[in-house]
XYZ file of C-alpha atoms in Angstrom:
456
model
C 19.430 -27.016 -20.440
C 22.868 -26.376 -21.935
C 21.577 -26.529 -25.515
C 19.156 -23.662 -24.993
C 21.773 -21.645 -23.132
C 24.212 -22.034 -26.043
C 21.524 -20.912 -28.460
C 20.803 -17.801 -26.371
C 24.493 -16.881 -26.146
C 24.942 -17.267 -29.916
C 21.824 -15.228 -30.573
C 23.062 -12.397 -28.327
C 26.444 -12.350 -30.089
C 24.858 -12.373 -33.549
C 22.566 -9.509 -32.570
C 25.533 -7.523 -31.275
C 27.500 -8.063 -34.478
C 24.487 -7.257 -36.639
C 23.938 -4.009 -34.759
C 27.608 -3.096 -34.996
C 27.973 -3.087 -31.209
C 31.493 -4.451 -30.838
C 31.728 -3.775 -27.088
C 28.933 -6.258 -26.368
C 31.141 -9.085 -27.589
C 34.066 -7.737 -25.578
C 31.883 -7.523 -22.492
C 30.700 -11.100 -22.949
C 34.253 -12.354 -23.387
C 35.498 -10.505 -20.305
C 32.585 -11.624 -18.145
C 31.490 -8.007 -17.553
C 27.745 -7.417 -17.650
C 26.122 -4.182 -18.654
C 23.429 -5.095 -16.126
C 25.823 -5.142 -13.161
C 24.367 -3.151 -10.277
C 26.352 0.026 -9.742
C 27.841 2.088 -8.134
C 29.257 -0.552 -5.825
C 32.019 -1.041 -3.223
C 30.910 2.249 -1.677
C 32.406 3.690 1.483
C 30.676 6.378 3.521
C 32.700 8.627 5.827
C 30.371 10.698 7.978
C 30.911 13.254 10.728
C 27.782 14.628 12.412
C 27.127 16.767 15.481
C 23.807 16.899 17.296
C 22.010 19.610 19.182
C 21.073 19.293 22.859
C 18.398 16.594 22.503
C 19.318 14.819 19.259
C 16.618 16.522 17.191
C 19.052 18.067 14.729
C 22.296 16.689 13.264
C 24.629 18.404 10.848
C 28.039 17.790 9.369
C 29.881 16.462 6.357
C 29.502 13.231 4.425
C 31.803 11.721 1.810
C 31.036 8.675 -0.286
C 33.518 6.954 -2.557
C 32.387 4.307 -5.016
C 33.315 2.175 -8.003
C 31.623 1.763 -11.350
C 30.764 -1.932 -11.707
C 29.081 -1.583 -15.097
C 30.931 -1.703 -18.403
C 29.116 1.467 -19.420
C 30.723 4.749 -18.317
C 29.014 6.231 -15.273
C 28.209 9.884 -15.859
C 26.085 10.572 -12.819
C 24.984 9.233 -9.463
C 21.867 9.807 -7.414
C 21.519 10.275 -3.689
C 18.346 9.070 -2.028
C 17.189 11.435 0.706
C 14.626 9.072 2.162
C 14.171 11.258 5.240
C 12.168 13.642 3.046
C 9.735 10.901 2.082
C 6.902 11.790 4.449
C 7.083 15.574 4.131
C 8.471 15.955 0.620
C 10.173 19.261 -0.029
C 8.729 20.915 3.071
C 7.328 24.427 3.225
C 8.849 27.898 3.605
C 8.138 27.634 7.333
C 9.258 24.005 7.644
C 12.129 23.158 5.288
C 12.833 19.645 4.070
C 13.998 17.301 6.821
C 17.210 16.328 5.019
C 19.166 19.054 3.235
C 22.298 18.480 1.160
C 24.536 21.434 0.279
C 28.097 22.340 -0.715
C 28.481 19.358 -3.002
C 32.013 18.527 -4.100
C 33.137 16.023 -6.701
C 30.181 16.645 -8.994
C 27.494 19.116 -10.038
C 24.194 18.748 -8.179
C 20.916 19.085 -10.026
C 17.476 19.843 -8.689
C 15.779 17.583 -6.179
C 13.189 15.256 -7.695
C 10.775 12.498 -6.574
C 9.348 14.723 -3.806
C 12.847 15.808 -2.782
C 14.007 12.222 -2.162
C 16.383 12.051 -5.159
C 19.343 14.286 -5.963
C 21.251 13.851 -9.220
C 24.968 14.610 -9.120
C 26.668 14.853 -12.520
C 30.236 13.576 -12.390
C 32.960 15.849 -13.811
C 33.975 13.145 -16.313
C 32.664 9.688 -17.219
C 33.753 7.030 -14.751
C 34.968 3.941 -16.605
C 34.410 0.371 -15.509
C 36.383 -0.462 -12.374
C 37.371 3.145 -11.658
C 36.626 4.898 -8.352
C 35.710 8.420 -7.478
C 33.931 10.228 -4.653
C 31.477 12.979 -3.893
C 31.172 14.939 -0.647
C 28.543 17.242 0.759
C 27.241 18.951 3.863
C 24.149 17.369 5.328
C 21.556 18.744 7.746
C 19.054 16.347 9.348
C 16.044 17.469 11.388
C 14.023 14.740 13.109
C 10.281 15.163 12.433
C 7.705 15.306 15.194
C 6.094 11.920 14.573
C 6.530 8.506 16.121
C 8.044 6.663 13.175
C 11.262 5.089 11.938
C 12.461 8.612 11.236
C 10.848 10.454 14.097
C 10.608 10.739 17.857
C 8.847 9.441 20.942
C 9.101 11.684 23.968
C 12.791 12.292 24.664
C 13.883 9.601 22.175
C 14.912 10.161 18.565
C 14.911 7.581 15.767
C 17.069 8.204 12.706
C 16.166 5.431 10.332
C 16.673 6.187 6.627
C 17.919 9.634 7.600
C 21.400 9.445 6.076
C 21.618 10.064 2.296
C 22.663 6.913 0.427
C 23.465 6.073 -3.182
C 20.711 4.935 -5.510
C 21.250 1.768 -7.561
C 21.541 1.481 -11.326
C 21.052 -1.962 -12.851
C 19.498 -3.554 -15.938
C 16.296 -1.583 -15.283
C 18.137 1.742 -15.093
C 18.244 4.049 -12.097
C 15.951 2.985 -9.268
C 14.236 6.196 -8.245
C 11.037 4.787 -6.830
C 8.833 6.976 -4.635
C 8.791 6.746 -0.856
C 6.010 4.671 0.703
C 4.998 4.929 4.350
C 3.469 1.455 4.369
C 6.280 -0.992 3.729
C 9.660 -0.003 2.330
C 10.941 1.576 -0.876
C 14.579 0.874 -0.202
C 17.109 -0.774 -2.490
C 20.804 -0.519 -1.739
C 24.008 -2.436 -2.322
C 26.241 -3.336 0.599
C 28.686 -0.604 1.587
C 31.163 0.268 4.317
C 30.385 3.029 6.823
C 32.683 4.981 9.120
C 30.479 7.291 11.188
C 31.384 9.755 13.940
C 28.440 11.047 15.984
C 29.168 13.922 18.391
C 26.392 14.335 20.952
C 25.648 15.416 24.528
C 26.888 12.869 27.049
C 23.379 12.560 28.502
C 22.279 10.873 25.269
C 22.971 7.221 24.533
C 23.389 6.587 20.804
C 22.825 3.048 19.512
C 23.910 2.717 15.886
C 24.531 0.311 13.055
C 27.911 -1.425 13.280
C 30.420 -1.981 16.043
C 30.378 1.085 18.246
C 32.594 2.587 20.892
C 32.500 5.904 22.712
C 35.171 8.506 23.333
C 35.068 11.652 25.461
C 34.400 14.769 23.438
C 34.404 18.368 24.484
C 33.077 19.126 27.978
C 29.643 17.597 28.383
C 29.823 15.752 25.073
C 30.603 12.235 23.873
C 31.657 10.895 20.493
C 30.122 7.601 19.346
C 32.225 5.967 16.660
C 30.762 3.263 14.448
C 32.412 0.934 11.969
C 30.068 -1.093 9.764
C 31.247 -3.149 6.800
C 29.101 -4.573 4.021
C 25.766 -3.222 5.223
C 22.940 -1.728 3.157
C 22.114 1.273 5.312
C 23.075 3.061 8.490
C 20.643 3.992 11.274
C 20.933 5.340 14.777
C 18.859 6.585 17.691
C 19.456 9.029 20.525
C 17.995 9.510 23.960
C 18.415 8.935 27.705
C 18.128 5.177 27.238
C 18.698 2.559 29.881
C 21.187 -0.006 28.628
C 22.395 -3.572 29.049
C 24.756 -5.789 27.069
C 25.097 -9.532 26.782
C 26.880 -11.908 24.429
C 25.166 -14.884 22.823
C 26.707 -18.362 23.083
C 27.672 -17.890 19.430
C 29.663 -14.763 20.234
C 27.327 -11.979 19.042
C 27.075 -8.924 21.276
C 23.454 -7.891 21.898
C 23.197 -4.320 23.179
C 19.792 -3.316 24.522
C 18.532 0.256 24.836
C 15.119 1.047 26.253
C 13.077 4.052 27.299
C 12.355 4.389 30.994
C 8.612 3.739 30.563
C 9.067 0.548 28.538
C 7.534 -2.436 30.397
C 10.334 -4.325 32.130
C 8.775 -7.719 31.341
C 8.708 -6.897 27.645
C 12.324 -5.782 27.686
C 13.329 -9.090 29.295
C 11.397 -11.096 26.704
C 12.847 -9.169 23.774
C 16.379 -9.548 25.051
C 16.026 -13.282 25.622
C 14.369 -13.892 22.257
C 16.973 -11.807 20.418
C 19.835 -13.778 21.986
C 18.213 -17.063 20.980
C 17.179 -15.922 17.502
C 20.502 -14.452 16.399
C 22.303 -17.737 17.057
C 19.523 -19.947 15.713
C 19.226 -18.045 12.432
C 22.996 -18.083 12.227
C 22.867 -21.876 12.226
C 19.947 -22.005 9.779
C 21.004 -19.353 7.260
C 24.696 -18.641 7.912
C 26.620 -17.065 10.759
C 25.685 -13.462 11.585
C 28.676 -11.510 10.277
C 28.462 -8.148 12.025
C 29.407 -9.076 15.602
C 26.874 -6.743 17.221
C 23.173 -5.960 17.104
C 21.356 -3.165 18.956
C 17.774 -3.422 20.212
C 16.034 -0.057 20.633
C 12.829 -0.459 22.649
C 10.106 2.029 23.509
C 6.531 1.625 24.668
C 4.643 3.509 21.950
C 6.652 2.770 18.785
C 4.383 1.007 16.303
C 5.522 -2.541 15.562
C 9.167 -2.744 14.565
C 11.634 -1.635 11.936
C 14.799 -3.315 10.748
C 18.181 -1.860 9.891
C 21.543 -3.577 9.624
C 22.728 -4.208 13.155
C 19.892 -2.175 14.715
C 16.169 -2.745 15.172
C 13.462 -0.427 16.509
C 10.847 -2.220 18.617
C 7.529 -1.220 20.062
C 7.495 -3.146 23.332
C 4.585 -4.148 25.578
C 4.466 -6.512 28.543
C 4.415 -9.384 26.028
C 7.557 -8.194 24.259
C 7.618 -7.154 20.610
C 8.385 -8.229 17.056
C 12.032 -8.821 17.891
C 12.370 -12.251 16.229
C 10.837 -11.010 12.978
C 13.155 -7.992 12.979
C 16.203 -10.114 13.801
C 15.306 -12.408 10.875
C 15.500 -9.318 8.660
C 19.217 -9.191 9.365
C 19.387 -12.037 6.832
C 16.296 -11.408 4.690
C 16.956 -7.899 3.428
C 20.234 -7.180 5.224
C 22.594 -9.967 4.176
C 20.478 -11.462 1.386
C 19.394 -8.242 -0.253
C 16.433 -7.459 -2.459
C 14.735 -4.508 -4.062
C 12.200 -3.838 -1.312
C 9.996 -1.673 -3.542
C 9.776 -4.228 -6.341
C 9.689 -7.453 -4.295
C 8.689 -6.824 -0.671
C 7.703 -10.455 -0.146
C 11.349 -11.526 -0.464
C 12.161 -9.951 2.875
C 8.855 -9.639 4.763
C 7.446 -13.088 3.976
C 10.798 -14.775 4.557
C 11.320 -12.967 7.874
C 7.832 -13.913 9.034
C 8.354 -17.533 7.965
C 11.560 -17.590 10.043
C 9.584 -16.042 12.904
C 6.971 -18.821 12.692
C 9.667 -21.504 12.693
C 11.373 -19.940 15.713
C 8.194 -20.006 17.782
C 7.158 -23.435 16.518
C 3.814 -22.286 15.192
C 1.648 -24.978 13.611
C 1.423 -23.797 10.005
C -0.771 -26.640 8.742
C -3.882 -24.487 9.085
C -2.290 -21.071 8.683
C -4.406 -20.335 5.611
C -7.436 -20.102 7.891
C -6.039 -16.743 9.023
C -5.500 -15.483 5.466
C -8.118 -13.423 3.673
C -7.445 -13.264 -0.047
C -10.129 -11.125 -1.701
C -11.866 -13.050 -4.478
C -11.773 -10.060 -6.784
C -8.178 -9.135 -5.977
C -5.645 -8.818 -8.759
C -2.854 -9.023 -6.210
C 0.033 -11.395 -6.519
C 2.069 -12.311 -3.484
C 4.962 -11.000 -5.563
C 3.316 -7.617 -6.243
C 5.403 -4.485 -5.792
C 4.859 -1.611 -3.412
C 3.322 0.274 -6.319
C 0.397 -2.128 -5.948
C 0.370 -2.523 -2.167
C 0.539 1.223 -1.516
C -2.668 1.569 -3.544
C -4.292 -1.443 -1.857
C -3.249 -1.046 1.752
C -6.015 -3.287 2.985
C -4.372 -6.193 1.152
C -0.784 -5.593 2.235
C -1.240 -8.017 5.138
C -0.944 -10.818 2.546
C 2.819 -10.326 2.469
C 2.889 -11.188 6.197
C 0.194 -13.880 6.182
C -0.053 -15.568 2.785
C 3.712 -15.257 2.256
C 4.862 -17.374 5.222
C 1.982 -19.807 4.578
C 3.242 -20.276 1.015
C 6.768 -20.928 2.293
C 5.403 -23.378 4.857
C 3.567 -25.184 2.030
C 6.817 -25.253 0.061
C 8.491 -26.857 3.076
C 5.839 -29.568 3.093
C 6.231 -30.021 -0.670
C 10.015 -30.336 -0.598
C 10.373 -31.884 2.845
C 11.741 -30.198 5.956
C 15.347 -31.236 5.357
C 15.308 -30.099 1.725
C 13.734 -26.772 2.687
C 16.421 -26.205 5.308
C 19.156 -26.965 2.759
C 17.446 -24.714 0.219
C 17.359 -21.689 2.512
C 20.932 -22.099 3.716
C 22.269 -22.599 0.192
C 20.148 -19.760 -1.149
C 21.485 -17.430 1.546
C 25.062 -18.464 0.797
C 24.576 -17.958 -2.957
C 23.272 -14.406 -2.416
C 25.356 -13.433 0.638
C 25.847 -9.641 0.507
C 24.187 -9.723 -2.923
C 20.738 -9.085 -4.341
C 18.128 -11.796 -4.877
C 14.994 -11.887 -7.009
C 11.837 -13.960 -7.116
C 13.155 -15.709 -10.228
C 16.328 -16.626 -8.325
C 14.347 -18.188 -5.514
C 12.040 -20.116 -7.814
C 15.029 -21.512 -9.682
C 16.762 -22.480 -6.422
C 13.622 -24.208 -5.136
C 13.122 -26.085 -8.384
C 16.682 -27.404 -8.159
C 15.740 -29.213 -4.943
C 13.107 -31.462 -6.526
C 12.262 -33.350 -9.682
C 8.643 -32.283 -9.315
C 7.526 -29.409 -11.544
C 6.840 -26.515 -9.159
C 5.035 -24.472 -11.812
C 1.565 -25.326 -10.486
C 2.749 -24.568 -6.922
C 3.821 -21.033 -7.873
C 0.575 -20.438 -9.754
C -1.583 -21.673 -6.871
C 0.302 -19.478 -4.391
C 0.179 -16.310 -6.541
C 3.966 -16.280 -6.987
C 5.136 -15.039 -10.398
C-alpha cells in the first residue's frame, strides 16, 4: 500500500519538524534508524583456564563493539546468565559468574538478580564508532544437572560466558532469567576463545575447534566462531567420534561412558541427515561444524550455536529438534523472552517434517484450556507464570504451522520458509515479520487464520 506508506513517512517528518527534532529528518534521509539494534558487530576475545575437573574457569574477556544506532551510546550491559538460577549467591556460596577488574568503562552494581551489569562508557559512542570493554571473569559450575551444570564427571557451560545485552526500539532488554524456556536475546557476534584445560578432559565448544599442547598435562582448545549469538562449551572424559555429512558439515560427537550406545548411534545418524536436509530447506548451514554432547541423565536437550546438549536413551534424543534450532534461533534470530514460539514452534515443526509425522490430527494431542488467556505468541513473562500451559509452544505451535502449510500449499510453505530464513539470515525476526511474509504468499486474507490459531 504505497499511498499509506507515503502518508506515514510524511506524518513522521512533520512531527519531527513540529517538535524541533532536526536529527530525525537527517536520520530518515541517511537511512539510519534510531531503532537499530545495538551494540552490534561485536567480537569476543576470551582466554580461560580450568581447574582439574572443569568445575571452575577463570581468565580475561574482551569485547569490542559498534554503535549501530544514531543515538550516542553511553553505556552497555553485560548479561551474566549463569547467575540466573542462584541470583547473587550467599556469603558461603558466591555468585556463579563474577566479573571484576573492568577496563574501558565504569561498572555499576549488579541488577536483575545479578544477571545484568551496567558499564558506563568513558564518553558517548557515536553512530558507527567502535570501542571495547575488558574484564576478568570467574565461572563456577553449579551442582545441578542443567544447561549450566554438571552430570557426574561432565560439565556443561551453557549461558556461562557474559554477553552483551541488546538495545533496540524498546530500550535495553534486561528481562529476568527463566528456568523454563529461555530469556536470551543476542545479536550475532564473532568469538575467539582459548580454553586451557587438563588433557584428560575433552572440550566440545561452539565454532570450529582445534587443540594444541599446553603445559605438561594440559591441552588448549581453540575455537573460532563467526556470526553466532552465544558461545557454549562442555568438559569431561567424553568418548568421541567425528564424521562429515554428504553436504560437507563436520559432526563431532561426544558422549559420557554410560550413555546407551544405541541412542548415541541414532543421534549421530539423525544429526547427519538433519543438518543437510535443513540446509536444503532453509539455507546451507554456515558454520562448518556442529558438536553433539550426549549424556544419559540430561533432561531433554538444549541448543547453542554449533553445539547441542542431549539427554540420550536407547531411543536416542531430541537431536533433530535441537539441530533445527541452528536455524530457528541461531541463524534466524528472535527475542526468546518475548517470542519463544518463533524458535520452539518452528524447530518442532521442522522436527515433525523430518520424521514425516502425520499432522492432520495433531490437534488431538493439544490441550488448550478453555479459560486460558494464553496466546501462542505469549512471552515468557506469561509462560513462566503458567508453566502447565507452556507445552502449547511445542504442541499447538507446530500444529498451527502445519495448518498454515495446508492453507498455503506445501510448495508455497516451503518457499515461504526458505525466503523468510534468507530475509532474516543472521538477523532478528518478529511475529509481525512472519505474518507479513506468510500473507505475501497468498491472496487469501490470513487474518482469520491468525485469530483462530491464537497468533497475534
